[in-house]
Short mmCIF file of C-alpha atoms in Angstrom, two decimals:
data_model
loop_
_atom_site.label_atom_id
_atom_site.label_comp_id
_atom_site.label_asym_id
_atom_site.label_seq_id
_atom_site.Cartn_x
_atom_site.Cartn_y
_atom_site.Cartn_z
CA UNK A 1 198.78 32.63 -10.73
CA UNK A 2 197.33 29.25 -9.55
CA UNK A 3 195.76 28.36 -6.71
CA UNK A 4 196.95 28.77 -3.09
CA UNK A 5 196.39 25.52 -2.16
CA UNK A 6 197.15 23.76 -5.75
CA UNK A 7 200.71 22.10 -6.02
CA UNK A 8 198.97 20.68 -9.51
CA UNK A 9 200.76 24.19 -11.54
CA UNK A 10 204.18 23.04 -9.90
CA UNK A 11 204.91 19.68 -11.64
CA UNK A 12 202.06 19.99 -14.52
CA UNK A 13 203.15 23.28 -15.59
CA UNK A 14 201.08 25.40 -17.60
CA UNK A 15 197.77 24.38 -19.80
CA UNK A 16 199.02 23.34 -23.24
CA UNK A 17 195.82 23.02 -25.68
CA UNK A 18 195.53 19.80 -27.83
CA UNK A 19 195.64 20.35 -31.59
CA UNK A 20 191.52 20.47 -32.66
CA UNK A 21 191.57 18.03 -35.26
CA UNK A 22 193.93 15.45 -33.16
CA UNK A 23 190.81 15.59 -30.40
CA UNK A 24 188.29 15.14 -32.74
CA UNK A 25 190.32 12.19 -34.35
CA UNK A 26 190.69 10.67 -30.64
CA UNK A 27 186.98 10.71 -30.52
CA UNK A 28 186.16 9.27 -33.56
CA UNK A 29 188.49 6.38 -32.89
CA UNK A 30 187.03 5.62 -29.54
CA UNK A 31 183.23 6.40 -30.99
CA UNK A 32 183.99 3.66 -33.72
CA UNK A 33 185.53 1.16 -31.28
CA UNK A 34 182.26 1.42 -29.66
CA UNK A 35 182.00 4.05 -26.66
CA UNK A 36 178.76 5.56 -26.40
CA UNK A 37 179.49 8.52 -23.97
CA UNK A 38 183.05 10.95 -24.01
CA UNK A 39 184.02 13.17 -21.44
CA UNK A 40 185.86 16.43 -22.45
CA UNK A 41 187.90 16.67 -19.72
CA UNK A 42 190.93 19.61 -18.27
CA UNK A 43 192.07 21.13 -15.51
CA UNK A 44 190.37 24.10 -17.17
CA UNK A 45 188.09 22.78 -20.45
CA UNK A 46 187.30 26.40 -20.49
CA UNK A 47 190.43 27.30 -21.12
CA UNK A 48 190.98 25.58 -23.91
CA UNK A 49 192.44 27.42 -26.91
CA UNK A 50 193.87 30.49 -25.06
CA UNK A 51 197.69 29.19 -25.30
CA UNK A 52 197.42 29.28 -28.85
CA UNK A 53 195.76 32.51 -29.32
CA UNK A 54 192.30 30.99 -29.97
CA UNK A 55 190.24 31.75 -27.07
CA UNK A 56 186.88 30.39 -26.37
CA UNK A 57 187.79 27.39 -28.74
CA UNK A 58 186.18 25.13 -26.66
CA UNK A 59 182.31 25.54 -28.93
CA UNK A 60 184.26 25.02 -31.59
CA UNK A 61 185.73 21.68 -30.47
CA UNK A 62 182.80 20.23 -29.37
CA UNK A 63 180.73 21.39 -32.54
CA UNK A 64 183.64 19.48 -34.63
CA UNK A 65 182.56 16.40 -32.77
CA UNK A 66 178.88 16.48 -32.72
CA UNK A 67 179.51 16.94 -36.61
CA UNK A 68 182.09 14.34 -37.42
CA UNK A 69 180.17 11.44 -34.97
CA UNK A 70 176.31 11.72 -35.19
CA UNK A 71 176.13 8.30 -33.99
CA UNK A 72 177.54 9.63 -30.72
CA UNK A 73 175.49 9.19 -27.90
CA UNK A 74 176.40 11.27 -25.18
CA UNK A 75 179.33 14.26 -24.84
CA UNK A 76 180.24 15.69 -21.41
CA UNK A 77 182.49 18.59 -20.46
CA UNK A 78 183.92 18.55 -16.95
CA UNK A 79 185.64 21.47 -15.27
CA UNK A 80 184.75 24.91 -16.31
CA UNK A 81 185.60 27.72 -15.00
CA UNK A 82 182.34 30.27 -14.91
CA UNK A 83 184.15 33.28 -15.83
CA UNK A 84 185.35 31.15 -18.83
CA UNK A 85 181.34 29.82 -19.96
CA UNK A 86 181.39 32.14 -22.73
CA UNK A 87 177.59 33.20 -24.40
CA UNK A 88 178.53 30.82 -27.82
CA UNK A 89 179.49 27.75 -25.16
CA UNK A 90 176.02 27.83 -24.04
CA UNK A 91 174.32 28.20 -27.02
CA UNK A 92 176.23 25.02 -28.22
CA UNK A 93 175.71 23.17 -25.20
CA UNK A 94 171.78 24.14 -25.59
CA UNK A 95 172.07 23.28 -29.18
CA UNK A 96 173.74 20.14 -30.10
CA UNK A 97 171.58 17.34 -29.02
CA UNK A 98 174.28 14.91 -27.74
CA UNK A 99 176.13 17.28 -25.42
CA UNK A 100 174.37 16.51 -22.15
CA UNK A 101 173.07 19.10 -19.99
CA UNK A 102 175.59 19.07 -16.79
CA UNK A 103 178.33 21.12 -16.14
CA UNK A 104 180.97 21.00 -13.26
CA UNK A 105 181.85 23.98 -11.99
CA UNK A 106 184.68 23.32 -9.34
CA UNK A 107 184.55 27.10 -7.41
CA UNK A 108 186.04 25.50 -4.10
CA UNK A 109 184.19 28.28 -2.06
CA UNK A 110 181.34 31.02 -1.98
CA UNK A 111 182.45 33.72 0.29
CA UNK A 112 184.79 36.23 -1.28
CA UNK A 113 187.40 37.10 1.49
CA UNK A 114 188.42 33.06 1.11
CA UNK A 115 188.43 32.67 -2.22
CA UNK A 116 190.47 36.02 -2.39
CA UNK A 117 192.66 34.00 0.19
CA UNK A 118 192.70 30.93 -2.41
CA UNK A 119 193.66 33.10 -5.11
CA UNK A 120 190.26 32.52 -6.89
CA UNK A 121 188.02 34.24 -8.73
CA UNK A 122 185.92 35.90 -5.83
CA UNK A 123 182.81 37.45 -7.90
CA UNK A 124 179.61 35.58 -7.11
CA UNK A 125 177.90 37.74 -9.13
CA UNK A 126 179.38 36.78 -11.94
CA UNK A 127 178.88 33.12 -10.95
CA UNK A 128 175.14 33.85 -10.35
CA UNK A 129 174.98 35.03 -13.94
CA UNK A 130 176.70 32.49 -15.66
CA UNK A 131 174.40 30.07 -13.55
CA UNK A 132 171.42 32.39 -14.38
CA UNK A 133 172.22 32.01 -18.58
CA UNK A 134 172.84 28.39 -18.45
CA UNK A 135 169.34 27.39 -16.89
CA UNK A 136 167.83 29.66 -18.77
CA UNK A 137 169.20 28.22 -22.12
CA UNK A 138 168.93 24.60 -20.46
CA UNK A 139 166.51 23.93 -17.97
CA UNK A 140 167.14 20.42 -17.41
CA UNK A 141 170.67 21.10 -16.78
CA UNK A 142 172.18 19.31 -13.96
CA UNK A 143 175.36 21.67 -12.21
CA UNK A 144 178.04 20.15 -9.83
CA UNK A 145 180.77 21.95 -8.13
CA UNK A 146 183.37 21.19 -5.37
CA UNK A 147 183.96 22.98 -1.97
CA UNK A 148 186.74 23.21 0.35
CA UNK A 149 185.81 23.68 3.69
CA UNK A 150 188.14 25.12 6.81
CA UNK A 151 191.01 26.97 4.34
CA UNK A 152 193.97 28.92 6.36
CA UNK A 153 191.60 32.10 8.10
CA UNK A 154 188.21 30.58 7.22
CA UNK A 155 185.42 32.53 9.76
CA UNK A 156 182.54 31.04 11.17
CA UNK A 157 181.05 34.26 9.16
CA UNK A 158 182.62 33.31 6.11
CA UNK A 159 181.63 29.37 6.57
CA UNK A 160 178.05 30.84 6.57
CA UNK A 161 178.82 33.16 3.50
CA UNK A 162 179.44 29.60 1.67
CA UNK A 163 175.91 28.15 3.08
CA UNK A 164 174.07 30.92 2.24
CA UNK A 165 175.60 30.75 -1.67
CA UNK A 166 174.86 27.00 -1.05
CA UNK A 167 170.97 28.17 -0.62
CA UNK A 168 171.02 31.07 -3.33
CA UNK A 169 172.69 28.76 -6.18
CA UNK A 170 170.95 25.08 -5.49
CA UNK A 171 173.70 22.62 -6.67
CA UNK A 172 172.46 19.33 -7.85
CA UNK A 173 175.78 17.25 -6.35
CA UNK A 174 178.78 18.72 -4.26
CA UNK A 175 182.20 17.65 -3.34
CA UNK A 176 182.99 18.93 -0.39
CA UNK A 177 186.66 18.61 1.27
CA UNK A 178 188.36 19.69 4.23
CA UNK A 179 191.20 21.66 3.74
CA UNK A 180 194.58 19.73 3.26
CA UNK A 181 198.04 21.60 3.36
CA UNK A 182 200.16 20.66 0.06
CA UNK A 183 203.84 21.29 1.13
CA UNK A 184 205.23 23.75 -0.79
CA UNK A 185 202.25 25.73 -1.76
CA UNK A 186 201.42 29.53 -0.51
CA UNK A 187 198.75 27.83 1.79
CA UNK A 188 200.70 25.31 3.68
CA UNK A 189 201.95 27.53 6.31
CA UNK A 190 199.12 30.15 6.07
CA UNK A 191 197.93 32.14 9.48
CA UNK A 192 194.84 30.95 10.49
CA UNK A 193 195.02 27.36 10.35
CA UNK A 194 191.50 25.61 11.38
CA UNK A 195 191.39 22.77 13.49
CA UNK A 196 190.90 19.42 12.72
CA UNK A 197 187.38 19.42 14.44
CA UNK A 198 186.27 22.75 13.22
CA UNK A 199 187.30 21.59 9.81
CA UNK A 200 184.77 18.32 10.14
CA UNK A 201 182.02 19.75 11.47
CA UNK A 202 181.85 22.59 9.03
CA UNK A 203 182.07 19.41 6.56
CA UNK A 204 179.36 17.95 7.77
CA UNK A 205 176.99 21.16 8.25
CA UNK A 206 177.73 21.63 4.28
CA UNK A 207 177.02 18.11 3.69
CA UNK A 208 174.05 17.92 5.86
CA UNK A 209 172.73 21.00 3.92
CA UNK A 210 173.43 19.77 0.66
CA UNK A 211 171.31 16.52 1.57
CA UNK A 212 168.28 18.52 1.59
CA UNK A 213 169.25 20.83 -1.68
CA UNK A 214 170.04 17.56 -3.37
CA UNK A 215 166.93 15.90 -2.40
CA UNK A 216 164.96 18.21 -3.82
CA UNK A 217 166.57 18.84 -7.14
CA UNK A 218 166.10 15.17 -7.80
CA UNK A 219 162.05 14.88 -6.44
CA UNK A 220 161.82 17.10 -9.32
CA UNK A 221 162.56 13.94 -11.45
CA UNK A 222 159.62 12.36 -10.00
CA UNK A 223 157.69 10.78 -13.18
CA UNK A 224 159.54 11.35 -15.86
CA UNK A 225 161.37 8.68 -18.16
CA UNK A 226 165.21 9.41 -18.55
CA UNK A 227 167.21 7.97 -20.56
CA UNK A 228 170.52 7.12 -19.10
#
Protein backbone atom coordinates (compact mmCIF):
# COMPACT_ATOMS: atom_id res chain seq x y z
CA UNK A 1 0.00 0.00 0.00
CA UNK A 2 1.78 3.41 -0.43
CA UNK A 3 2.32 5.93 1.73
CA UNK A 4 -0.21 7.86 3.86
CA UNK A 5 0.84 10.98 2.92
CA UNK A 6 2.02 10.07 -0.87
CA UNK A 7 -0.55 11.10 -3.67
CA UNK A 8 2.71 10.04 -6.01
CA UNK A 9 0.91 6.00 -6.25
CA UNK A 10 -2.40 7.84 -7.39
CA UNK A 11 -1.44 9.33 -10.82
CA UNK A 12 2.08 7.35 -11.25
CA UNK A 13 0.60 4.10 -10.63
CA UNK A 14 2.60 1.23 -9.83
CA UNK A 15 6.64 0.72 -10.33
CA UNK A 16 7.14 -0.66 -13.83
CA UNK A 17 10.98 -1.87 -14.16
CA UNK A 18 12.95 -0.72 -17.30
CA UNK A 19 14.12 -3.52 -19.60
CA UNK A 20 18.13 -4.17 -18.31
CA UNK A 21 19.75 -3.91 -21.47
CA UNK A 22 17.59 -0.65 -22.62
CA UNK A 23 19.26 1.06 -19.21
CA UNK A 24 22.49 -0.01 -19.86
CA UNK A 25 22.15 1.21 -23.57
CA UNK A 26 20.83 4.73 -22.09
CA UNK A 27 24.05 4.87 -20.23
CA UNK A 28 26.32 4.09 -22.73
CA UNK A 29 24.82 6.69 -25.00
CA UNK A 30 25.05 9.44 -22.47
CA UNK A 31 28.73 8.01 -21.23
CA UNK A 32 29.86 8.40 -24.98
CA UNK A 33 28.28 11.84 -25.46
CA UNK A 34 30.47 12.74 -22.67
CA UNK A 35 28.83 12.59 -19.04
CA UNK A 36 31.17 11.67 -16.49
CA UNK A 37 28.77 10.88 -13.51
CA UNK A 38 24.97 8.88 -13.84
CA UNK A 39 22.51 8.75 -11.30
CA UNK A 40 20.37 5.53 -11.01
CA UNK A 41 17.47 7.01 -9.99
CA UNK A 42 13.42 5.57 -8.77
CA UNK A 43 10.95 6.09 -6.58
CA UNK A 44 12.25 2.79 -5.22
CA UNK A 45 15.87 1.81 -7.11
CA UNK A 46 15.57 -1.01 -4.73
CA UNK A 47 12.80 -2.19 -6.12
CA UNK A 48 13.85 -2.62 -9.24
CA UNK A 49 13.19 -5.98 -10.92
CA UNK A 50 10.37 -7.23 -8.61
CA UNK A 51 7.46 -6.47 -11.30
CA UNK A 52 9.02 -8.76 -13.53
CA UNK A 53 9.76 -11.53 -11.24
CA UNK A 54 13.48 -10.67 -10.92
CA UNK A 55 13.98 -9.38 -7.55
CA UNK A 56 17.06 -7.80 -6.26
CA UNK A 57 18.00 -6.98 -9.99
CA UNK A 58 19.26 -3.88 -9.10
CA UNK A 59 23.42 -5.53 -8.59
CA UNK A 60 22.85 -6.85 -11.60
CA UNK A 61 22.06 -3.59 -13.41
CA UNK A 62 24.64 -1.69 -12.11
CA UNK A 63 27.35 -4.54 -12.63
CA UNK A 64 26.10 -4.44 -16.50
CA UNK A 65 27.21 -0.86 -16.47
CA UNK A 66 30.41 -0.79 -14.66
CA UNK A 67 31.21 -3.62 -17.33
CA UNK A 68 29.96 -2.17 -20.56
CA UNK A 69 31.54 1.67 -19.63
CA UNK A 70 34.95 1.41 -17.80
CA UNK A 71 35.60 4.83 -18.84
CA UNK A 72 32.75 5.81 -16.54
CA UNK A 73 33.61 7.99 -13.91
CA UNK A 74 31.19 8.06 -11.32
CA UNK A 75 27.64 5.88 -10.78
CA UNK A 76 25.14 6.90 -8.07
CA UNK A 77 21.98 5.20 -6.85
CA UNK A 78 19.40 7.39 -5.17
CA UNK A 79 16.43 6.15 -3.20
CA UNK A 80 16.65 2.84 -1.54
CA UNK A 81 14.61 1.46 0.54
CA UNK A 82 16.75 -0.37 3.58
CA UNK A 83 14.66 -3.33 3.80
CA UNK A 84 15.34 -3.60 0.00
CA UNK A 85 19.67 -3.18 0.37
CA UNK A 86 20.04 -6.73 -0.22
CA UNK A 87 23.72 -8.50 1.04
CA UNK A 88 24.85 -8.83 -3.07
CA UNK A 89 23.85 -4.80 -3.45
CA UNK A 90 26.47 -4.07 -1.01
CA UNK A 91 29.00 -6.19 -2.02
CA UNK A 92 28.65 -4.53 -5.53
CA UNK A 93 28.49 -1.17 -4.29
CA UNK A 94 31.82 -2.07 -2.15
CA UNK A 95 33.18 -3.67 -5.21
CA UNK A 96 32.93 -1.86 -8.39
CA UNK A 97 35.21 1.06 -8.23
CA UNK A 98 33.01 3.68 -10.00
CA UNK A 99 29.84 3.25 -7.96
CA UNK A 100 30.36 5.95 -5.35
CA UNK A 101 29.97 5.34 -1.81
CA UNK A 102 26.54 7.31 -0.85
CA UNK A 103 23.31 6.05 -0.54
CA UNK A 104 19.91 7.89 0.10
CA UNK A 105 17.83 6.36 2.23
CA UNK A 106 14.50 8.47 2.33
CA UNK A 107 12.83 6.75 5.83
CA UNK A 108 10.70 10.04 6.46
CA UNK A 109 10.79 9.21 10.28
CA UNK A 110 12.51 7.20 13.23
CA UNK A 111 9.90 6.51 15.77
CA UNK A 112 7.74 3.52 15.03
CA UNK A 113 4.15 4.51 16.17
CA UNK A 114 4.51 7.39 13.15
CA UNK A 115 5.88 5.59 10.66
CA UNK A 116 3.21 2.83 11.48
CA UNK A 117 0.87 5.97 11.05
CA UNK A 118 2.68 6.71 7.54
CA UNK A 119 2.25 3.31 6.49
CA UNK A 120 6.08 2.72 6.55
CA UNK A 121 8.28 0.28 7.34
CA UNK A 122 8.57 0.87 11.22
CA UNK A 123 11.66 -1.55 12.17
CA UNK A 124 14.71 0.48 13.14
CA UNK A 125 16.38 -2.42 13.80
CA UNK A 126 16.41 -3.48 10.66
CA UNK A 127 17.50 -0.01 9.50
CA UNK A 128 20.36 -0.10 12.08
CA UNK A 129 21.53 -3.28 10.39
CA UNK A 130 21.38 -2.42 6.98
CA UNK A 131 23.28 0.84 8.12
CA UNK A 132 25.58 -1.41 10.27
CA UNK A 133 26.58 -3.78 6.84
CA UNK A 134 26.99 -0.90 4.59
CA UNK A 135 29.76 0.94 6.73
CA UNK A 136 31.17 -1.97 7.45
CA UNK A 137 31.64 -2.99 3.72
CA UNK A 138 32.26 0.87 2.92
CA UNK A 139 33.64 3.03 5.37
CA UNK A 140 33.85 6.08 3.47
CA UNK A 141 30.31 5.86 2.62
CA UNK A 142 28.40 8.99 2.80
CA UNK A 143 24.28 8.18 3.83
CA UNK A 144 21.43 10.79 3.33
CA UNK A 145 17.88 10.39 4.22
CA UNK A 146 14.75 12.66 4.43
CA UNK A 147 12.43 13.39 7.47
CA UNK A 148 9.04 14.60 7.85
CA UNK A 149 8.45 16.36 10.82
CA UNK A 150 4.82 17.15 12.65
CA UNK A 151 2.71 14.08 10.68
CA UNK A 152 -1.22 13.76 11.75
CA UNK A 153 -0.67 12.46 15.84
CA UNK A 154 3.07 13.17 15.98
CA UNK A 155 4.02 13.32 20.12
CA UNK A 156 6.45 15.44 21.59
CA UNK A 157 7.62 11.71 22.75
CA UNK A 158 7.66 10.48 19.40
CA UNK A 159 9.46 13.86 17.96
CA UNK A 160 12.21 12.81 20.48
CA UNK A 161 12.04 9.06 19.34
CA UNK A 162 13.19 10.66 15.79
CA UNK A 163 16.17 12.76 17.59
CA UNK A 164 17.34 10.13 19.46
CA UNK A 165 17.52 7.76 15.99
CA UNK A 166 18.99 11.08 14.64
CA UNK A 167 21.93 10.54 17.42
CA UNK A 168 22.10 6.58 17.20
CA UNK A 169 22.36 6.54 13.18
CA UNK A 170 24.66 9.87 12.38
CA UNK A 171 23.37 10.97 8.90
CA UNK A 172 25.83 12.81 6.83
CA UNK A 173 22.91 15.29 5.11
CA UNK A 174 19.06 15.39 5.95
CA UNK A 175 16.00 16.71 4.35
CA UNK A 176 13.82 17.55 6.71
CA UNK A 177 10.04 18.75 5.92
CA UNK A 178 7.12 19.73 7.73
CA UNK A 179 4.25 17.83 7.18
CA UNK A 180 1.99 18.93 4.18
CA UNK A 181 -1.62 17.46 3.67
CA UNK A 182 -1.97 16.05 -0.09
CA UNK A 183 -5.81 16.14 -0.75
CA UNK A 184 -6.98 12.99 -1.32
CA UNK A 185 -4.55 10.92 0.55
CA UNK A 186 -5.34 8.77 3.94
CA UNK A 187 -3.39 11.61 5.79
CA UNK A 188 -5.12 14.71 4.73
CA UNK A 189 -7.85 14.60 7.17
CA UNK A 190 -5.99 12.50 9.82
CA UNK A 191 -6.80 13.13 13.82
CA UNK A 192 -4.12 14.77 15.29
CA UNK A 193 -3.22 17.46 13.08
CA UNK A 194 -0.02 19.56 14.45
CA UNK A 195 0.06 23.09 14.32
CA UNK A 196 1.73 25.22 12.14
CA UNK A 197 4.18 26.40 14.97
CA UNK A 198 4.69 23.07 16.54
CA UNK A 199 5.40 21.80 13.09
CA UNK A 200 8.42 24.61 12.66
CA UNK A 201 9.94 24.41 15.66
CA UNK A 202 10.22 20.67 15.70
CA UNK A 203 11.86 21.58 12.11
CA UNK A 204 14.20 23.54 13.39
CA UNK A 205 15.21 21.41 16.64
CA UNK A 206 15.93 18.53 13.87
CA UNK A 207 17.76 20.91 11.81
CA UNK A 208 19.61 22.50 14.58
CA UNK A 209 20.65 18.92 15.63
CA UNK A 210 21.61 17.81 12.39
CA UNK A 211 24.05 20.96 12.17
CA UNK A 212 26.16 19.49 14.73
CA UNK A 213 25.90 15.61 13.38
CA UNK A 214 26.76 17.08 10.01
CA UNK A 215 29.60 19.05 11.19
CA UNK A 216 31.22 16.41 12.46
CA UNK A 217 30.89 13.79 9.80
CA UNK A 218 32.58 16.23 7.51
CA UNK A 219 35.72 17.43 10.17
CA UNK A 220 36.39 13.89 9.59
CA UNK A 221 37.43 14.99 6.01
CA UNK A 222 39.92 17.20 7.48
CA UNK A 223 43.27 16.47 5.34
CA UNK A 224 42.49 14.30 2.97
CA UNK A 225 42.50 14.88 -0.95
CA UNK A 226 39.06 13.97 -2.61
CA UNK A 227 38.46 13.77 -5.73
CA UNK A 228 35.23 15.26 -6.78
Amino acid sequence: APCAFCSIPSFKGKLRSRPLPAIVDEAARLVHGGAKELVIVAQDSTDYGRDRNEPDSLPQLLTAICRRMPELRWLRLMYAYPGHVSDRLIEVMAREGQIVPYLDMPLQHGHPDTLRRMRRPSSSAWVHKTVDKLRAAMPDIALRTTFIVGFPGETEAEFQGLLDFMQAVRFDKLGVFTFSPEPGTPAFDMPGQVDEATKEERWRRVMALQQDISLARNQTQIGRTLEV
